[in-house]
Tab-separated table of C-alpha atoms in Angstrom:
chain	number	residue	atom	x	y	z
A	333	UNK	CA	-33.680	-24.591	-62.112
A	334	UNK	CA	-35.914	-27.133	-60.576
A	335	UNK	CA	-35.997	-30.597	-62.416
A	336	UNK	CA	-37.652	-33.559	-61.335
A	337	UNK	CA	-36.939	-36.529	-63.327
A	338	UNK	CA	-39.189	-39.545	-63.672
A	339	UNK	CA	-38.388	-43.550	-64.816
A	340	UNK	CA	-39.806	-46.882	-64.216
A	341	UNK	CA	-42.723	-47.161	-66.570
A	342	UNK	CA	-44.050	-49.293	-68.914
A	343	UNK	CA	-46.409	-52.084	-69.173
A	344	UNK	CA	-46.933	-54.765	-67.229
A	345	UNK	CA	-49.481	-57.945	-66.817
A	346	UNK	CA	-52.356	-57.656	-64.334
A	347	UNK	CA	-50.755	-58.781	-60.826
A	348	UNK	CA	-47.445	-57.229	-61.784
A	349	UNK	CA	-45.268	-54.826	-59.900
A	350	UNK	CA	-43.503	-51.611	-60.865
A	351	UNK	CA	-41.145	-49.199	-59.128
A	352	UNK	CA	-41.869	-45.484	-60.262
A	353	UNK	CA	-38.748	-43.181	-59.414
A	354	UNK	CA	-38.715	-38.672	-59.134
A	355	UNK	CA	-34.961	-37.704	-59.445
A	356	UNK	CA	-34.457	-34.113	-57.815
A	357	UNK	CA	-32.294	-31.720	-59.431
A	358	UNK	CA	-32.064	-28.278	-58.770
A	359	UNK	CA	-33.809	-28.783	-54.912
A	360	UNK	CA	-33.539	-31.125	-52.045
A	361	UNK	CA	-36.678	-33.203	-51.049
A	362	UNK	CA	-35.164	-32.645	-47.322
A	363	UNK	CA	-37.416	-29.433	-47.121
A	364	UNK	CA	-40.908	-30.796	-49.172
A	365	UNK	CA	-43.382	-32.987	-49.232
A	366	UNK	CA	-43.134	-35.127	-51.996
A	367	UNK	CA	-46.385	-36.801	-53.662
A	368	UNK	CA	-47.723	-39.353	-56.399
A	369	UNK	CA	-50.236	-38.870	-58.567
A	370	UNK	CA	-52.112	-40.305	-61.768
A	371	UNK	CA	-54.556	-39.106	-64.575
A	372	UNK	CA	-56.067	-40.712	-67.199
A	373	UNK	CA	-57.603	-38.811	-70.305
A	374	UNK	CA	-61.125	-36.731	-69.156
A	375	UNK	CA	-60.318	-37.041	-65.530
A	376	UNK	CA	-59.227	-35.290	-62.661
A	377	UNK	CA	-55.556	-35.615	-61.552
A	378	UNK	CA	-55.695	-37.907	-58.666
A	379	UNK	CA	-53.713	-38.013	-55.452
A	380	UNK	CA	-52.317	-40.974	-54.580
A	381	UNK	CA	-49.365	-41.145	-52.382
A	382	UNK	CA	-47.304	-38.915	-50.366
A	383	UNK	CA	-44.247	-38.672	-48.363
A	384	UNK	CA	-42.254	-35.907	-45.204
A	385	UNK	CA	-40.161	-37.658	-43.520
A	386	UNK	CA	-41.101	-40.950	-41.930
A	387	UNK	CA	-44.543	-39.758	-42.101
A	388	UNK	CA	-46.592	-41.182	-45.390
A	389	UNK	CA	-49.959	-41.314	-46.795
A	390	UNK	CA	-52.464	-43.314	-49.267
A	391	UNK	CA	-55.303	-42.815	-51.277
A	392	UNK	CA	-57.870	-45.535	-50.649
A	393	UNK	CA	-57.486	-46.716	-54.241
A	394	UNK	CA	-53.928	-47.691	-53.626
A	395	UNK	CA	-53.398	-48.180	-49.973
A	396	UNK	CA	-52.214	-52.034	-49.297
A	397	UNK	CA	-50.900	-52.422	-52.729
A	398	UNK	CA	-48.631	-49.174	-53.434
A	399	UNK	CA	-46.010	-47.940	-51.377
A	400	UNK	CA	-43.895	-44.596	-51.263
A	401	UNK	CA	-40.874	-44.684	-49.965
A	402	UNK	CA	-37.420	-42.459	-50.187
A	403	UNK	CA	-33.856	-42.241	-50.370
A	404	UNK	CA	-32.335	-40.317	-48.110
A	405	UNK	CA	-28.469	-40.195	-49.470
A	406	UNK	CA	-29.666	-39.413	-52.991
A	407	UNK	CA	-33.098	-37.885	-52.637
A	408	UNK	CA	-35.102	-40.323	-54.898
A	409	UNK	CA	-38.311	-40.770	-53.995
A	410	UNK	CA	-40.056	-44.505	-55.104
A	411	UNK	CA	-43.602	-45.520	-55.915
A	412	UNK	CA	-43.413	-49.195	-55.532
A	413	UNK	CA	-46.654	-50.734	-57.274
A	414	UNK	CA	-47.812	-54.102	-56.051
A	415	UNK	CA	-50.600	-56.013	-57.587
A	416	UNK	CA	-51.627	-53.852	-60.420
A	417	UNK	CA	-54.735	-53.786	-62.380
A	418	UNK	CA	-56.102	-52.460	-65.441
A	419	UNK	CA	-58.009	-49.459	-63.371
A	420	UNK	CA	-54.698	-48.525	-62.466
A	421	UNK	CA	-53.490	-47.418	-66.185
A	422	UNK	CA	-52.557	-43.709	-66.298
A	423	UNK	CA	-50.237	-41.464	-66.407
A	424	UNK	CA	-48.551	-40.913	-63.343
A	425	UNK	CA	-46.313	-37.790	-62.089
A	426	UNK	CA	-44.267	-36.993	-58.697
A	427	UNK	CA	-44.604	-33.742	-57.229
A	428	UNK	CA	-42.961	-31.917	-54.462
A	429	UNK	CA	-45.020	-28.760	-52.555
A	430	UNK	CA	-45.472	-27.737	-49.267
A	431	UNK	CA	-44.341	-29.327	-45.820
A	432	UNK	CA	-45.846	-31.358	-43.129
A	433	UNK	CA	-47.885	-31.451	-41.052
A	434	UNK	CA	-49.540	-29.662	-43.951
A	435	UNK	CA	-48.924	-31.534	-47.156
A	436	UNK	CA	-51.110	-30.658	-49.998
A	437	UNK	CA	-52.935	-33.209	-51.852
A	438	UNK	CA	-54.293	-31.064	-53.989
A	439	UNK	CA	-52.761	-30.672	-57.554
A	440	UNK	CA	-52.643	-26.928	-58.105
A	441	UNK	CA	-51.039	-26.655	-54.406
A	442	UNK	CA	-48.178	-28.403	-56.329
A	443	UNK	CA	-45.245	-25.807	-57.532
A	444	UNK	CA	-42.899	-28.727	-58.935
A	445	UNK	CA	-43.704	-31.979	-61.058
A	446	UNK	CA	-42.417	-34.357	-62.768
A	447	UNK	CA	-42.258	-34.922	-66.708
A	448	UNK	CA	-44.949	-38.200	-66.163
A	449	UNK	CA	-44.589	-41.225	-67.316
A	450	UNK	CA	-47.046	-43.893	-68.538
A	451	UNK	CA	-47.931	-47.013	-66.454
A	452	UNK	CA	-50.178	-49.823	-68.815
A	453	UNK	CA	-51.962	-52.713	-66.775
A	454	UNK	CA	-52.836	-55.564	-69.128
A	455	UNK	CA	-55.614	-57.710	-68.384
């Protein structure tokens, strides 16, 4: 059964950093693309992030200040967050679906996701 595990929220002061992390169980990332996203209440879940690979790719709302990254031994993928702000409350979930060059970055391409976990930017 596929399980993707999330950890690293909380809340944090405006400027602060956080490291999201998606624990695999059940599949290897090896064979998906692997994505971030975010959704706050009455709004579209939004793409922000996504990894194949050494290939990644950023939303404009994060780009600069977030960065994905993986590891390879144990398959945990990382959303390092630099320089948060209060916009940047939400929810936030991993996801894993499709393959490159043709990543999805839409949310119902996404077959597997994470539990979510809650990110709070204080101002």
């Amino acid at each position: 059964q596929v399980h993707l595990a999330q950890s690293g929220g909380g809340t944090v002061p405006a400027g602060g950093s956080l490291r999201l992390s998606c624990v695999p169980s059940g599949i290897t990332y090896r064979g998906y693309c692997m994505s971030w996203f975010r959704q706050t209440p009455g709004k579209e879940r939004e793409w922000l992030s996504t990894i194949f690979g050494d290939s990644t790719s950023y939303a404009d709302s994060v780009k600069g200040r977030f960065t994905i990254s993986r590891d390879t031994g144990e398959d945990t993928v990382y959303l390092q967050m630099n320089r948060l702000q209060p916009e940047d409350t939400a929810m936030y979930y991993c996801a894993a679906g499709g393959s490159a060059p043709f990543c999805p970055t839409a949310p119902d391409a996404m077959p597997f996701w994470g539990q979510g976990t809650q990110v709070t930017v204080s101002s």
